[in-house]
Structure formats: structure tokens, C-alpha cells
Short mmCIF file of C-alpha atoms in Angstrom, two decimals:
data_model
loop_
_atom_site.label_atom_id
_atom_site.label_comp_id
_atom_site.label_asym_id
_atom_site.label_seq_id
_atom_site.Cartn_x
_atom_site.Cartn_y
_atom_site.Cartn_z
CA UNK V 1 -21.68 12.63 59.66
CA UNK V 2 -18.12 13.82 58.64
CA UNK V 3 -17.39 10.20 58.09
CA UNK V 4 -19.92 9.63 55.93
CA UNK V 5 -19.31 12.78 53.55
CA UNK V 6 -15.51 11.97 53.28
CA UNK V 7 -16.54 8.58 52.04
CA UNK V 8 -18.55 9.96 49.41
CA UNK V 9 -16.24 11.99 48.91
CA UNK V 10 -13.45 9.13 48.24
CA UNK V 11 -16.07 7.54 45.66
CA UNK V 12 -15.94 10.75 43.84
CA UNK V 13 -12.73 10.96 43.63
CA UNK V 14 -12.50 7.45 42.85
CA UNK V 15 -14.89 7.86 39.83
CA UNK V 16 -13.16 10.71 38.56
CA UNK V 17 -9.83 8.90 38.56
CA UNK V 18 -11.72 5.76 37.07
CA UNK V 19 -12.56 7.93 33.94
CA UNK V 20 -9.62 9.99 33.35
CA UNK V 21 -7.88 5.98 33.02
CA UNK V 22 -10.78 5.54 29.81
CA UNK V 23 -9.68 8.50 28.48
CA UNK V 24 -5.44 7.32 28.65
CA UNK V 25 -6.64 3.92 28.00
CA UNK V 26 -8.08 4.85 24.78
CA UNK V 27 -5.44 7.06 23.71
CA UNK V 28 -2.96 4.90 25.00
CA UNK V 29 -5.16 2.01 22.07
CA UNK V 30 -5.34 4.74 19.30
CA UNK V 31 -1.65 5.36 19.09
CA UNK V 32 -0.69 1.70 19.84
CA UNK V 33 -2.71 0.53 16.55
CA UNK V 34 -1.65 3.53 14.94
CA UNK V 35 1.69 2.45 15.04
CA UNK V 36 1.30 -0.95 14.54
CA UNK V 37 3.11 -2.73 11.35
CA UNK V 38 5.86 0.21 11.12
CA UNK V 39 9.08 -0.61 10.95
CA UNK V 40 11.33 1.45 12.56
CA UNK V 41 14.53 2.47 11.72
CA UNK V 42 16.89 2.65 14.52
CA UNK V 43 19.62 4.75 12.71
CA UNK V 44 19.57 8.43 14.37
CA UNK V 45 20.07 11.76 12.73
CA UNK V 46 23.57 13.82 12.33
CA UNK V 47 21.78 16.27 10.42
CA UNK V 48 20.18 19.05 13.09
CA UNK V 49 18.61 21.05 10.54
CA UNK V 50 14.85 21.15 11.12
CA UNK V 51 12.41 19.63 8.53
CA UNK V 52 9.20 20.73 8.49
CA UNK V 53 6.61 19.19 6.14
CA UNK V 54 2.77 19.64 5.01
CA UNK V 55 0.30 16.85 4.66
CA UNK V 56 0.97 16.90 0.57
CA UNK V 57 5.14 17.19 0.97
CA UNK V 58 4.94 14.20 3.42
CA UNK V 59 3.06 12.25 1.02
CA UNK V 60 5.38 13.28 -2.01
CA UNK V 61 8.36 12.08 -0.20
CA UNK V 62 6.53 8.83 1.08
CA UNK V 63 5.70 7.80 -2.50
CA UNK V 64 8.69 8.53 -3.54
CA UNK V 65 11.06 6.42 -1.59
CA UNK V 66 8.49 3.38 -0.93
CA UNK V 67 9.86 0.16 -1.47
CA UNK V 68 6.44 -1.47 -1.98
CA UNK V 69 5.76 1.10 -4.65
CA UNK V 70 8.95 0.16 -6.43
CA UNK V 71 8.40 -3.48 -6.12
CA UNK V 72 5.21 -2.77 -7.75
CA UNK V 73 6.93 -1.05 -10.43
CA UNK V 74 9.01 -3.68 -11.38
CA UNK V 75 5.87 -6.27 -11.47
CA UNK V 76 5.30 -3.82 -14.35
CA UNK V 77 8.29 -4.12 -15.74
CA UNK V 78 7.92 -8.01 -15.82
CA UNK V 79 4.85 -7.68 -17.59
CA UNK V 80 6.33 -5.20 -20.31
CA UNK V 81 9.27 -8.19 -21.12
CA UNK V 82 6.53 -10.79 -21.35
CA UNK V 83 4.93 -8.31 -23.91
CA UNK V 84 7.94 -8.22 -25.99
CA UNK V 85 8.66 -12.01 -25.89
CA UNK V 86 5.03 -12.35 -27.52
CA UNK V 87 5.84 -9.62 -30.13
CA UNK V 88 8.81 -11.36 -31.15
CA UNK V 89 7.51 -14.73 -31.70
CA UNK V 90 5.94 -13.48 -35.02
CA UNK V 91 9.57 -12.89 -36.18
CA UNK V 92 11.67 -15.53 -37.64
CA UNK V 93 14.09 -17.26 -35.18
CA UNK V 94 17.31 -17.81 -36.60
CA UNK V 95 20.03 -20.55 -34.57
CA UNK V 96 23.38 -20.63 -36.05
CA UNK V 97 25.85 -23.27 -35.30
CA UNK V 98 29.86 -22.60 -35.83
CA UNK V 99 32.21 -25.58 -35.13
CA UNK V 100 36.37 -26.22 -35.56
CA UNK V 101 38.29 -28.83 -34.68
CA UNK V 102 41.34 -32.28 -36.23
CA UNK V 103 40.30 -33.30 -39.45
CA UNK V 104 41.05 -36.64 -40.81
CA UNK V 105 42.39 -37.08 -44.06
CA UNK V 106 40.18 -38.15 -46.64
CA UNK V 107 41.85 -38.25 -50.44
CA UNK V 108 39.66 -38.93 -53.94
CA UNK V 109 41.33 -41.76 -54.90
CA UNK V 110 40.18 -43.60 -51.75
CA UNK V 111 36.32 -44.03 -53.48
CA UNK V 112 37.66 -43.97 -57.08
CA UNK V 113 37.38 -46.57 -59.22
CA UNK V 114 36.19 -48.16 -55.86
CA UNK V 115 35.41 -47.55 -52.49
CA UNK V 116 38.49 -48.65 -50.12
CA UNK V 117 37.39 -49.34 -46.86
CA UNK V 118 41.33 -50.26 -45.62
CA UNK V 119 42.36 -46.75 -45.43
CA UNK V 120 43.82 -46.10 -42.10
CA UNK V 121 42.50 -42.56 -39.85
CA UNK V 122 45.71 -40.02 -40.05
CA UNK V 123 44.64 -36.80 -38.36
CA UNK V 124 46.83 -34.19 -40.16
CA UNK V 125 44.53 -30.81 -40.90
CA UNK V 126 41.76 -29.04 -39.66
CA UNK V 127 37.76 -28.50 -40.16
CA UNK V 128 35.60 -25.58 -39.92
CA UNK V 129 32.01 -25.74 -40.24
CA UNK V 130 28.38 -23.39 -40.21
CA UNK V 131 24.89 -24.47 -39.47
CA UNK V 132 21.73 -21.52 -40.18
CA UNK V 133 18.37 -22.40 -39.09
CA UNK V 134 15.44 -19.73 -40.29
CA UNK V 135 12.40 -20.79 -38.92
CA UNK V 136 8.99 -18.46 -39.69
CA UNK V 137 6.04 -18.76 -37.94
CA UNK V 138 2.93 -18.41 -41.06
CA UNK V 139 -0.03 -19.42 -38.62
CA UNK V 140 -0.58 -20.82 -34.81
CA UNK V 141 -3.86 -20.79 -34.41
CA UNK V 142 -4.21 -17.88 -32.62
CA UNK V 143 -0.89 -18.80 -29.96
CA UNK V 144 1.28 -16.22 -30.37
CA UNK V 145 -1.77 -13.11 -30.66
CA UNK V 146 -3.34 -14.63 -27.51
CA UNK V 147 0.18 -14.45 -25.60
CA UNK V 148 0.21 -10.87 -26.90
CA UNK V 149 -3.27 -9.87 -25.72
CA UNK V 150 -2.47 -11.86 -22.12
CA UNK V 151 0.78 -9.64 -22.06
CA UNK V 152 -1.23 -6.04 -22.41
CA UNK V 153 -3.42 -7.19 -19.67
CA UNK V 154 -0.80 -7.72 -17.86
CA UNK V 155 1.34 -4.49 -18.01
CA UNK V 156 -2.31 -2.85 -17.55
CA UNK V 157 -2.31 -5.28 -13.76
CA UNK V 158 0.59 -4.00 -12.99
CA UNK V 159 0.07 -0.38 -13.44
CA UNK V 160 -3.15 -0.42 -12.20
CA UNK V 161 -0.99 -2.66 -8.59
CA UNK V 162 1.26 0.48 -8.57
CA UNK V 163 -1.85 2.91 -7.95
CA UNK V 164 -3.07 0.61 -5.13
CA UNK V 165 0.47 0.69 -3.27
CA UNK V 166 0.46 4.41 -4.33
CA UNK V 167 -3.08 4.73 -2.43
CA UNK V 168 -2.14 2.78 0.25
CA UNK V 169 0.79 5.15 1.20
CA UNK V 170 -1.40 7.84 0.62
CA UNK V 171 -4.03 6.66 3.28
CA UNK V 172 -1.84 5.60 5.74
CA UNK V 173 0.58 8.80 5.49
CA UNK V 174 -2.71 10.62 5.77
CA UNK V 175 -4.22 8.72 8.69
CA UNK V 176 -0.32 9.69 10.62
CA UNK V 177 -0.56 13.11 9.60
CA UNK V 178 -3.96 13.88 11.54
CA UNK V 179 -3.71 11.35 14.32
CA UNK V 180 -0.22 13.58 15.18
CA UNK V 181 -2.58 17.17 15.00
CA UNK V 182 -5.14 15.32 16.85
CA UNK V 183 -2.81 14.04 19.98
CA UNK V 184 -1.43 17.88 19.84
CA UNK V 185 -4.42 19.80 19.80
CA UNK V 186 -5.25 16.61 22.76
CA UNK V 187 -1.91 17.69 24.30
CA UNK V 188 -2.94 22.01 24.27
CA UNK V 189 -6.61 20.72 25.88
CA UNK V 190 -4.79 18.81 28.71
CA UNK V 191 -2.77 22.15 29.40
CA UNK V 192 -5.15 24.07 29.31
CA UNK V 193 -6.93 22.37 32.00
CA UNK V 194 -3.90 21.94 33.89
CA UNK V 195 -3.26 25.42 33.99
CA UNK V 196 -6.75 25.88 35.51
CA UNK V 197 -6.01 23.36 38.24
CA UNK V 198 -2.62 25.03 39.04
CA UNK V 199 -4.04 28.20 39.24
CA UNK V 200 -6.68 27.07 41.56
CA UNK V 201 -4.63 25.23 43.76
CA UNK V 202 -2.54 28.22 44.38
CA UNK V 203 -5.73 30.00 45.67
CA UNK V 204 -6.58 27.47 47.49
CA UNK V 205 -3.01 26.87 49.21
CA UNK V 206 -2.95 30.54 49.59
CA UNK V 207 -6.47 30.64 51.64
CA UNK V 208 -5.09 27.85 53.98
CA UNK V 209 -2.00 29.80 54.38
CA UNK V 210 -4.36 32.73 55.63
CA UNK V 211 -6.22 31.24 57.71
CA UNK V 212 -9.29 31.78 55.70
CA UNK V 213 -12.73 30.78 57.25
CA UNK V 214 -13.61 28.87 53.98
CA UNK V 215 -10.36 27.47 53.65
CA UNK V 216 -11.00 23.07 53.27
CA UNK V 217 -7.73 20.95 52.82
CA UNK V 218 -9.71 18.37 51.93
CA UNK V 219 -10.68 20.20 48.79
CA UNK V 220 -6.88 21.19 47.99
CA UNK V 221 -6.32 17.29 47.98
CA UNK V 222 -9.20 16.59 45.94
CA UNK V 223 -7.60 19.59 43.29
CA UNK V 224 -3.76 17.86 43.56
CA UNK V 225 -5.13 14.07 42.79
CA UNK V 226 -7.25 15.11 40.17
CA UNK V 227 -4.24 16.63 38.61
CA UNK V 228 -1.80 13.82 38.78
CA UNK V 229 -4.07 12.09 36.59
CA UNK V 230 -4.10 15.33 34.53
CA UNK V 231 -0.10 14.80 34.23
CA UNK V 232 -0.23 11.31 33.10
CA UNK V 233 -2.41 12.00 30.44
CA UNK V 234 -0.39 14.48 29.62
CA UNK V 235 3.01 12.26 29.68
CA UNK V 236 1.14 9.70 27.11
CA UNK V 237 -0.12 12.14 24.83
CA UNK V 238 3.61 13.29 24.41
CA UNK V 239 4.56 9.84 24.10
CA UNK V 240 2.06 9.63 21.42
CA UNK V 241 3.62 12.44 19.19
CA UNK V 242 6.87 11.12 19.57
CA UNK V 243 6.04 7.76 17.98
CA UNK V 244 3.64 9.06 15.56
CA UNK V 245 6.46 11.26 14.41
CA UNK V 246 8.92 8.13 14.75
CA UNK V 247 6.48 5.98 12.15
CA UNK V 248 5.94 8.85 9.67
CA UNK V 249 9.65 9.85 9.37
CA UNK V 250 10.16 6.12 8.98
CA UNK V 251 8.09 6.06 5.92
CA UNK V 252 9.27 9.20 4.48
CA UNK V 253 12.84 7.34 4.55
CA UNK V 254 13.92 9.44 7.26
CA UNK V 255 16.33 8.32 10.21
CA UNK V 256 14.65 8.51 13.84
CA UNK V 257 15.78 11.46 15.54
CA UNK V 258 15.53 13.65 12.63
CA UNK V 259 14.44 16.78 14.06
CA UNK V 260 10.54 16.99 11.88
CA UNK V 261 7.76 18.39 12.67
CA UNK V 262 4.42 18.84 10.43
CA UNK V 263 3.53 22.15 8.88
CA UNK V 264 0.20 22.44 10.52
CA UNK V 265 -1.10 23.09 13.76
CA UNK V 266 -4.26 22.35 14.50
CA UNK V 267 -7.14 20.02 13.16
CA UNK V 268 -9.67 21.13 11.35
CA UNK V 269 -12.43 20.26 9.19
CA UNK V 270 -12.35 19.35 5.40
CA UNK V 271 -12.84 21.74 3.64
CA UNK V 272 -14.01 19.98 0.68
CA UNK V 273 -17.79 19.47 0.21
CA UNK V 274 -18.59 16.11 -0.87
CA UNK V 275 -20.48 15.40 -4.07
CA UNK V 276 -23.81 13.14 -3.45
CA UNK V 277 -22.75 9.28 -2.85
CA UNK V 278 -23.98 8.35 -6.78
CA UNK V 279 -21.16 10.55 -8.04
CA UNK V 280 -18.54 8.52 -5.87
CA UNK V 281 -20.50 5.38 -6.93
CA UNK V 282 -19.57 5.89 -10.17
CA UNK V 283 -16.52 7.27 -9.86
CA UNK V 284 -14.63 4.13 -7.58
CA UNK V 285 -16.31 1.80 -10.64
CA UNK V 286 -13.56 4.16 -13.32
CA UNK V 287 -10.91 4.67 -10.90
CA UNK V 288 -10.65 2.21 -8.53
CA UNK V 289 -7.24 0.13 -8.92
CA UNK V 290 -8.95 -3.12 -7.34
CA UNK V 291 -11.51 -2.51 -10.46
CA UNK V 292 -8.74 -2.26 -13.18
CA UNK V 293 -6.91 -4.92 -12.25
CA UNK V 294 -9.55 -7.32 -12.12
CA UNK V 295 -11.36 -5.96 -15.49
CA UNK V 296 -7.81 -6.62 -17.47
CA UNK V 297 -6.73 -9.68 -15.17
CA UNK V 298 -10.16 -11.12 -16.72
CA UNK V 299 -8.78 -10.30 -20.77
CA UNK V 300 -5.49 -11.67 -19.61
CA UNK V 301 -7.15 -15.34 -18.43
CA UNK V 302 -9.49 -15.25 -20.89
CA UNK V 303 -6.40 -14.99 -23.45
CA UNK V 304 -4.72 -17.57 -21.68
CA UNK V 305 -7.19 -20.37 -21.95
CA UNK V 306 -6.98 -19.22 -25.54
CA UNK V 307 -2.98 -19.47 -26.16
CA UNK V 308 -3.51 -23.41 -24.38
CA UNK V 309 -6.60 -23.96 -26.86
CA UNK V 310 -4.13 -23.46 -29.73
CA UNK V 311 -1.91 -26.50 -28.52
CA UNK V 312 -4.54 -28.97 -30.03
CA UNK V 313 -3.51 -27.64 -33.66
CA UNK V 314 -0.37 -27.58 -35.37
CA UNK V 315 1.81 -24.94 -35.67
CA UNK V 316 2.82 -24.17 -39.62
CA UNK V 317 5.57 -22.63 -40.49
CA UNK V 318 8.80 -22.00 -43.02
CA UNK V 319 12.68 -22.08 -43.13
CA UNK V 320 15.57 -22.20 -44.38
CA UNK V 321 18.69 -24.37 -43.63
CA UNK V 322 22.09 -23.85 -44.80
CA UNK V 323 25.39 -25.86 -44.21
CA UNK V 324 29.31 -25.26 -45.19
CA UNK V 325 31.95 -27.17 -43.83
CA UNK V 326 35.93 -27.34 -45.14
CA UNK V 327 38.80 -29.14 -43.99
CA UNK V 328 42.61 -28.52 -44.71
CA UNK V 329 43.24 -32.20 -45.89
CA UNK V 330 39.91 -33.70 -47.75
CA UNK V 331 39.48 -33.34 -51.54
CA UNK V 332 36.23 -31.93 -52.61
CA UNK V 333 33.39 -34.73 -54.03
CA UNK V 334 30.94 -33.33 -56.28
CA UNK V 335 28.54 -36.22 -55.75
CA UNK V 336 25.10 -35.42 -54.12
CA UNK V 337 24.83 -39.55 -53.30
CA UNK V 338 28.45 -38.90 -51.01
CA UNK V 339 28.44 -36.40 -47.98
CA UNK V 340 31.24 -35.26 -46.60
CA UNK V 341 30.15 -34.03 -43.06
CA UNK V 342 33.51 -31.97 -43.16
CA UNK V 343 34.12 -30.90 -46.28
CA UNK V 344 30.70 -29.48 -47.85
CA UNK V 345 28.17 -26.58 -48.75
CA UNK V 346 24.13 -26.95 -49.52
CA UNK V 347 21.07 -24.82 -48.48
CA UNK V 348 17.28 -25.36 -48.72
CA UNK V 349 14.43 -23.11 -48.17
CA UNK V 350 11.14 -25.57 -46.57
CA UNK V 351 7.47 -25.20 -45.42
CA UNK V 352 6.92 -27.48 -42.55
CA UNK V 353 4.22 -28.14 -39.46
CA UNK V 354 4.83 -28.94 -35.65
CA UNK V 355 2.37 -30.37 -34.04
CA UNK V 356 2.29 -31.46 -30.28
CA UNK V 357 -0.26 -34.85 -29.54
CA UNK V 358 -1.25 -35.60 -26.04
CA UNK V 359 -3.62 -37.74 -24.43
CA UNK V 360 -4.98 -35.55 -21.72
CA UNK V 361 -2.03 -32.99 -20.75
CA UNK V 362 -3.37 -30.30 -23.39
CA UNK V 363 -7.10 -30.93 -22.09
CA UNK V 364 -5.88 -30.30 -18.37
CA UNK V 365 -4.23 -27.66 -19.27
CA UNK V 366 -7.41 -25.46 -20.86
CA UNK V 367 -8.82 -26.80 -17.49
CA UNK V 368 -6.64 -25.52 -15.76
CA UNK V 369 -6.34 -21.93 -17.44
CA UNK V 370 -10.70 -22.08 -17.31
CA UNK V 371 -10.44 -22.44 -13.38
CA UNK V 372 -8.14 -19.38 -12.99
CA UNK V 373 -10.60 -17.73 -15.32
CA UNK V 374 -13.16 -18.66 -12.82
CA UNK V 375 -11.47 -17.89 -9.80
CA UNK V 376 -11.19 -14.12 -10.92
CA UNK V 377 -14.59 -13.96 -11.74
CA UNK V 378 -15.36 -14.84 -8.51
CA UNK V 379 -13.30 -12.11 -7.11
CA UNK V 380 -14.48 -9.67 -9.12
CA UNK V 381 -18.49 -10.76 -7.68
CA UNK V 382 -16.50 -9.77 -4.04
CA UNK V 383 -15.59 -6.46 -5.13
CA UNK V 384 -18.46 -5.42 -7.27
CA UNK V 385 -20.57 -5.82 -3.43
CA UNK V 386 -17.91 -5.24 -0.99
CA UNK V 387 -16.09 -1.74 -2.87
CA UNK V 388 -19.53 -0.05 -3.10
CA UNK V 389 -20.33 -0.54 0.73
CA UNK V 390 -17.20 0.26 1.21
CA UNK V 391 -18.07 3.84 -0.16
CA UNK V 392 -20.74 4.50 0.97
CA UNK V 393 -19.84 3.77 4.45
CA UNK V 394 -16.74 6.23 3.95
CA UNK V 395 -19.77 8.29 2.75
CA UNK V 396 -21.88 8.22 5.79
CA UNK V 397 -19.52 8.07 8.58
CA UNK V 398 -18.25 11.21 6.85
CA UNK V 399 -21.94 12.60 7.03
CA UNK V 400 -22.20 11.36 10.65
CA UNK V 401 -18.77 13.01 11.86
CA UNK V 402 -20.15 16.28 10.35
CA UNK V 403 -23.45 16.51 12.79
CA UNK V 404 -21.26 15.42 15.41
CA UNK V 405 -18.77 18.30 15.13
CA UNK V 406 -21.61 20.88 15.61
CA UNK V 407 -22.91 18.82 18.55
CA UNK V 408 -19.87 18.17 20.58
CA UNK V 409 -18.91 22.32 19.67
CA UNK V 410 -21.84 22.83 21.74
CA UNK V 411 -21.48 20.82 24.50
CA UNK V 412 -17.82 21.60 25.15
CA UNK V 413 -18.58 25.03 25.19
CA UNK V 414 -21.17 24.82 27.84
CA UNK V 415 -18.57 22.66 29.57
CA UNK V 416 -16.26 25.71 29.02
CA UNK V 417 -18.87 27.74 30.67
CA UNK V 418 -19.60 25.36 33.47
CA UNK V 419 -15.67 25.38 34.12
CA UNK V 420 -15.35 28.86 34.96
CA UNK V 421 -18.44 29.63 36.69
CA UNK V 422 -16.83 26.23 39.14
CA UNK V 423 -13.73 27.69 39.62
CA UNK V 424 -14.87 31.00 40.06
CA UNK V 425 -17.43 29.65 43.05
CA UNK V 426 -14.61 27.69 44.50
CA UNK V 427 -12.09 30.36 44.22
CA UNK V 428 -14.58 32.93 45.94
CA UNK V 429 -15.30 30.15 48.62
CA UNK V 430 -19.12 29.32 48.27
CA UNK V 431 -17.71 26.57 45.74
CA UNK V 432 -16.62 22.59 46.16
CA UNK V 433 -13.52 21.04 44.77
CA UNK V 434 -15.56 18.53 43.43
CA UNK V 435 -17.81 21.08 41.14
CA UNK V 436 -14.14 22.01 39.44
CA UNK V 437 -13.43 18.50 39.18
CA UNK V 438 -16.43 17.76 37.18
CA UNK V 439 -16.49 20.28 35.32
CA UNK V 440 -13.11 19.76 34.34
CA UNK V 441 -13.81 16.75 33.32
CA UNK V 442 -16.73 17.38 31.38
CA UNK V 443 -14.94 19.82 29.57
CA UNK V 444 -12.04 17.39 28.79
CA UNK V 445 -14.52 14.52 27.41
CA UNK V 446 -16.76 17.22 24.99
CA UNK V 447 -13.44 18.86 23.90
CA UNK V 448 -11.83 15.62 23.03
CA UNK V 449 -14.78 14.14 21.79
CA UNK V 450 -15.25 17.58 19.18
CA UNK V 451 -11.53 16.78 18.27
CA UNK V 452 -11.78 13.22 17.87
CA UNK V 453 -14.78 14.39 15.59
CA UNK V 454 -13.25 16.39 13.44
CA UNK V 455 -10.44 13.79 12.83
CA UNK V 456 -12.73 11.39 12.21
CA UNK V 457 -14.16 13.33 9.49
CA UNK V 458 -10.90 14.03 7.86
CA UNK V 459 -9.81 10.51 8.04
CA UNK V 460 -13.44 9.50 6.72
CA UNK V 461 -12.76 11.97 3.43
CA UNK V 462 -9.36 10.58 2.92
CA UNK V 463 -11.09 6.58 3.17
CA UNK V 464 -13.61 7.90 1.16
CA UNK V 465 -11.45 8.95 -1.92
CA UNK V 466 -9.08 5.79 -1.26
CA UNK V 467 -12.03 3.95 -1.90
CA UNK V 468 -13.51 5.70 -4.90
CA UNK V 469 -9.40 5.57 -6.42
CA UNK V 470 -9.70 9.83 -6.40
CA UNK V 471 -6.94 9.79 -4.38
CA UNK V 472 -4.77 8.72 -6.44
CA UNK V 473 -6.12 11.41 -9.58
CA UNK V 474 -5.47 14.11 -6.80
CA UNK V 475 -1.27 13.81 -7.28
CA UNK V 476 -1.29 12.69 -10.80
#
């Protein structure tokens, strides 16, 4: 019979140890994918002074020194040059040509009373000449103001590609803010049953050590192996920290090994009641980057298709041209039949057209600029479905972690309850090793389950106003 009960006995154990691995395992995922994608910087530290930072400081100093951000920023400032290349074509373009060099000599007499064409070349002076071009645009057909209007869109893109990065660092600054509270108020659970198991261990070493009637040392094993696995949670929750710390110093433009730490303690709820899911509806439809992008990327194609429409027309326009040339050793002809490329000065004002023809290359063009057109159109069908589910499911998995907050509260406490009453049976003797071990981890799985709850409904209000573009209003 004895060999029968310490089998079932080993199973229990067994099981126990078999769920405490779930529990690393998962933990051991979370913090994996959590860090996932970070680079980090393997420069340490020489400054010891201590930083300590709160969830809006750490995501000041994230947007600030993001390089994606200022990438963004200069996509803007692309935009913004293309803008003022478009204003500028309505100006008149002026080219002016300024040339020196040997002259050869070239006297009167040498076309007077007749043209001698036996004069040798004798190189003995120099030229100097100037060439202006004015050229006026009066009417494109709608080129240049179509360029203009593409342009605006643009800058608009890019401003509107800034607030995504911007949101992007917000979220994911956000999501390594919590998930460090979360693996410490993880790490102050695992102690706190750890301290338990110490404590009852000691009793139960101490009763052996007496000689005590209801003294089992097959119950002080059971207590020990239950908390080794207690220790190597404990090890990879610590772990944990250190490389969530590692990632968000790394985006704050920190070194590794700076000594940081986050301004809060604990995880708690949001605080923030949400508004019903029609407000955020509405509000990711006037905010959301994705939204503005694709509303002025549409103007910006559409103006496009425009600007290559105008090709198939001329392009009027007026000007002026003036020349002056002089040369050390050529005599001046007053003759407007006789020009003297060297030795001269005229000017003419002129209205003229341009005018491009093509057989095919201007149609393939428009074509071409219509399919782009098209392609964002399509895009923008995507994100009219895809952004709205995407808030309401922010919405509801918000809703969800809510009820299960108050649910797991309740059950953790009970396993709270259940805890002590175990240990105080087992320390009194009428109690089994494996009642604390059950309880312990019952109390372990509600607990972490209540604070895996309450992250999820922080991280679900921070996807929720990512999705809606709110976050972004909240720092402006």
C-alpha cells in the first residue's frame, strides 16, 4: 500500500512540475516576442547616475531621438522642395550664356567694295560675348497647377507618415513599459510564494529534527522540489526585466548598462473610461494617419494623371533673347544682312509654343498615372474595412479584460485563502504537502492570470487609441 501512495504521490508531483514549466514557458514566449526586432546597442554606460523615467518621459525621449521618425521627417521635407519646384515654374526662367576667348582679325575693307574671300586667319585680339534667354510660361494646360496641387498632397503624406512612426513608437514604448511592471509585479508574486514555502519548510525540517510524531520527510521533499521550480521561475522573470529594460533604453537612445529603472511600480488598471465604440468610430476616420495619407495620396494621383493629360497640348509661352559680342581686332558692320558672331549686339522680345508629339508614350503615360490612381483606391477599400475592425476589436478585448479583472480578483483571493488555511493544516500536522502545493499553485495561476489581465487591458487602451490616431492628439 505504501508503494502505491508514493506513486501517486510522484504523479503529483510530476503534474505540479509539468505546470509550473507552462507557466515559464509562456513567460519565457511573452518576453522573447517582446523583444523581438530590437536592436541592441552593445555600448555600456560610464555614467552611474540613476535614471528613472515615467511611462510619458520614456515616450518623450523615444520620439525624440527615433531615427524612423526623422527619416519620416525628411520624406516631408522632400515633398516641401517638390512644392517649391512647382511654384517656380510659373516664373520666368532666365539662362545666360558668357563666353571669351582668340579672336581673328576681321578689317572693313575685306567686304568693301567687294567681298575678299583670300584673306588669310591672323589671330591677334580677343572676344567677349553674352547670351539672355527669358522664357515665360502664359498657359500649360493645367501642367504646372496640377504639379502644384500633387506637391500639397504630398507634404500633407508626409506629415500625416511622421504621425504613424510617431504612433508606432508610442505603442511599442507603451507595450515595454507595462510588460516590465507586469514581469515585476510577476517577480513580487513568485516571492511571495517562495517565502511561504521557505517558511514552511523550516517547520517542517524543524518537526523532523524533533522527532515529531507527524513529522513525514516525504512531505519536506515534496515542499523543496516544488520550490526549485519556484526558483527558476523566478531566475526568468529577472531575466525578463533585464531585457525588457535592455530594449527600452535602446529606444530611448540609451547605452545598455545605463543604470534605469521606470517610475512606477505596480500595474494597474486604466484609469480612463472609454467613450462608446461609435465615438472611436468616428474619431480613427479624422485622426487616423493611415486615413490622411491615403485621402491626400488620392488628390496627389488624381493631380498627377492630370499634369501627364496636359502633355497632349502645347505649352505657350514668351521671351526675350538678347546677344552682345566684341572683339579687340574686328571693325564694327552696321549691316543687318552681315553677322558678325564676334563682334555684335541685338535683342528681341517673342511669343512662341512648345509642343511635344508622340505616338503612344503620352497615352501610356496617363495609363500609367490612372493605374497608380487605382491602386490607392484599392488600398483605401482595405482600410476603410480592416481600421474599423481593428477598433473595435481594441474596443472589446478592452471590455473583455475589464470582466476578467474582477473575476480573476476573486479567484486569486480564494486561492489566497485556500493557501493559508493549507499551510496552516500542514504546519499544525493534520495537513499534506501536497494541499500547500496546490494551493500554491492555484494561487500563482489566479494571481498571474489577474495581472496578465490588467495588462492586457492597458495594452488594449493604448491599441485602442493607436488605432483611432488619439494617441498621437494626446502629446501634441
Amino acid at each position: 500500500m505504501k508503494m502505491v501512495g508514493d506513486k501517486s504521490q510522484k504523479s503529483e508531483v510530476k503534474g505540479q512540475k509539468n505546470s509550473l514549466f507552462v507557466i515559464s514557458y509562456s513567460l519565457l514566449s511573452f518576453y522573447l516576442l517582446m523583444i523581438g526586432g530590437w536592436l541592441i546597442d552593445t555600448a555600456y554606460a560610464n555614467d552611474n547616475q540613476k535614471i528613472v523615467l515615467s511611462l510619458d518621459q520614456c515616450i518623450k525621449k523615444a520620439v525624440e531621438v527615433s531615427p524612423e521618425i526623422g527619416e519620416s521627417r525628411y520624406e516631408e521635407e522632400v515633398y516641401k522642395s517638390k512644392k517649391l519646384q512647382a511654384d517656380s515654374a510659373a516664373y520666368p526662367q532666365i539662362e545666360v550664356l558668357a563666353i571669351a576667348g582668340p579672336s581673328p582679325e576681321a578689317k572693313r575693307e575685306y567686304i568693301s567694295p567687294s567681298i575678299n574671300t583670300s584673306v588669310a586667319t591672323t589671330i591677334n585680339g580677343i572676344f567677349g560675348s553674352a547670351d539672355v534667354t527669358l522664357i515665360q510660361p502664359i498657359y500649360t494646360f493645367g501642367k504646372i497647377s496640377s504639379f502644384k496641387q500633387a506637391a500639397s498632397s504630398g507634404i500633407r503624406v508626409a506629415k500625416a507618415g511622421v504621425d504613424k512612426r510617431t504612433s508606432d513608437i508610442i505603442l511599442r514604448t507603451k507595450e515595454l513599459y507595462y510588460s516590465i511592471l507586469m514581469a515585476k509585479d510577476m517577480r513580487n508574486l513568485i516571492l511571495e510564494v517562495k517565502d511561504d514555502l521557505v517558511e514552511s519548510i523550516k517547520k517542517a525540517e524543524k518537526q523532523i529534527e524533533i522527532g515529531s510524531p507527524w513529522a513525514d520527510e516525504i512531505n519536506l521533499f515534496k515542499l523543496r522540489t516544488f520550490l526549485g521550480e519556484v526558483d527558476r521561475n523566478l531566475n526568468e522573470t529577472e531575466k525578463g526585466i533585464a531585457l525588457a529594460k535592455d530594449a527600452l533604453l535602446t529606444s530611448m537612445g540609451f547605452s545598455r548598462g545605463t543604470d534605469f529603472d521606470i517610475a512606477d511600480t505596480s500595474l494597474t488598471p486604466e484609469k480612463k473610461i472609454p467613450e462608446d465604440v461609435s465615438v472611436y468610430m468616428r474619431n480613427s476616420i479624422e485622426f487616423r494617419s493611415e486615413f490622411v495619407q491615403l485621402k491626400e495620396g488620392l488628390k496627389a494621383r488624381n493631380a498627377l494623371i492630370d499634369a501627364e493629360k496636359s502633355n497632349y497640348y502645347p505649352q505657350l509661352f514668351v521671351g526675350l533673347k538678347a546677344s552682345v559680342a566684341g572683339a579687340t581686332n574686328r571693325d564694327k558692320v552696321d549691316n543687318p544682312y552681315i553677322y558678325d558672331p564676334l563682334n555684335h549686339a541685338y535683342g528681341a522680345v517673342f511669343i512662341g509654343i512648345k509642343w511635344s508629339i508622340d505616338f503612344g508614350i503620352t497615352e501610356g503615360r496617363v495609363k500609367e498615372a490612372r493605374a497608380e490612381y487605382h491602386k490607392l483606391i484599392e488600398k483605401k477599400r482595405f482600410a476603410d474595412e480592416a481600421i474599423p475592425f481593428q477598433v473595435r476589436r481594441a474596443y472589446l478585448d478592452m471590455k473583455e479584460s475589464e470582466k476578467n479583472i474582477v473575476e480573476t480578483e476573486k479567484a486569486y483571493k480564494n486561492a489566497r485563502k485556500w493557501l493559508i488555511a493549507a499551510i496552516a493544516n500542514f504546519d499544525m500536522g493534520i495537513g499534506d504537502a501536497k494541499e500547500v502545493a496546490d494551493a500554491a499553485m492555484a494561487y500563482i495561476q489566479m494571481k498571474a492570470n489577474n495581472i496578465r489581465s490588467i495588462y492586457n487591458h492597458r495594452m488594449s487602451f493604448a491599441n485602442l487609441l493607436y488605432a483611432t490616431g488619439m494617441d498621437i492628439q494626446e502629446i501634441k
